[in-house]
PDB file of C-alpha atoms in Angstrom:
ATOM      1  CA  MET A 542      55.164-189.138-101.130  1.00  0.00           C
ATOM      2  CA  GLN A 543      52.125-187.248-100.850  1.00  0.00           C
ATOM      3  CA  ARG A 544      51.853-184.259 -98.881  1.00  0.00           C
ATOM      4  CA  GLY A 545      49.421-184.736 -95.514  1.00  0.00           C
ATOM      5  CA  GLN A 546      49.453-188.214 -95.519  1.00  0.00           C
ATOM      6  CA  THR A 547      50.324-190.743 -93.234  1.00  0.00           C
ATOM      7  CA  PHE A 548      52.480-193.497 -93.992  1.00  0.00           C
ATOM      8  CA  PHE A 549      52.978-196.400 -91.792  1.00  0.00           C
ATOM      9  CA  VAL A 550      56.788-198.414 -91.462  1.00  0.00           C
ATOM     10  CA  PHE A 551      57.230-201.276 -89.676  1.00  0.00           C
ATOM     11  CA  ASP A 552      59.248-201.119 -86.364  1.00  0.00           C
ATOM     12  CA  LYS A 553      61.479-203.992 -86.078  1.00  0.00           C
ATOM     13  CA  VAL A 554      62.057-203.349 -82.849  1.00  0.00           C
ATOM     14  CA  THR A 555      58.497-202.961 -81.197  1.00  0.00           C
ATOM     15  CA  MET A 556      57.289-205.620 -83.907  1.00  0.00           C
ATOM     16  CA  ARG A 557      54.313-203.206 -85.053  1.00  0.00           C
ATOM     17  CA  PHE A 558      53.382-200.880 -87.482  1.00  0.00           C
ATOM     18  CA  GLN A 559      54.361-197.389 -86.668  1.00  0.00           C
ATOM     19  CA  PRO A 560      52.730-194.001 -88.045  1.00  0.00           C
ATOM     20  CA  THR A 561      55.246-191.395 -89.536  1.00  0.00           C
ATOM     21  CA  PRO A 562      54.994-188.322 -90.399  1.00  0.00           C
ATOM     22  CA  SER A 563      55.667-187.387 -94.133  1.00  0.00           C
ATOM     23  CA  LYS A 564      58.541-184.994 -94.455  1.00  0.00           C
TER      24      LYS A 564
END
């Protein structure tokens, strides 16, 4: 993972992509 990057993960509950902060 790159620092300061925003990753999008697919939320199976809401059926859409959610932005997740990199850790």
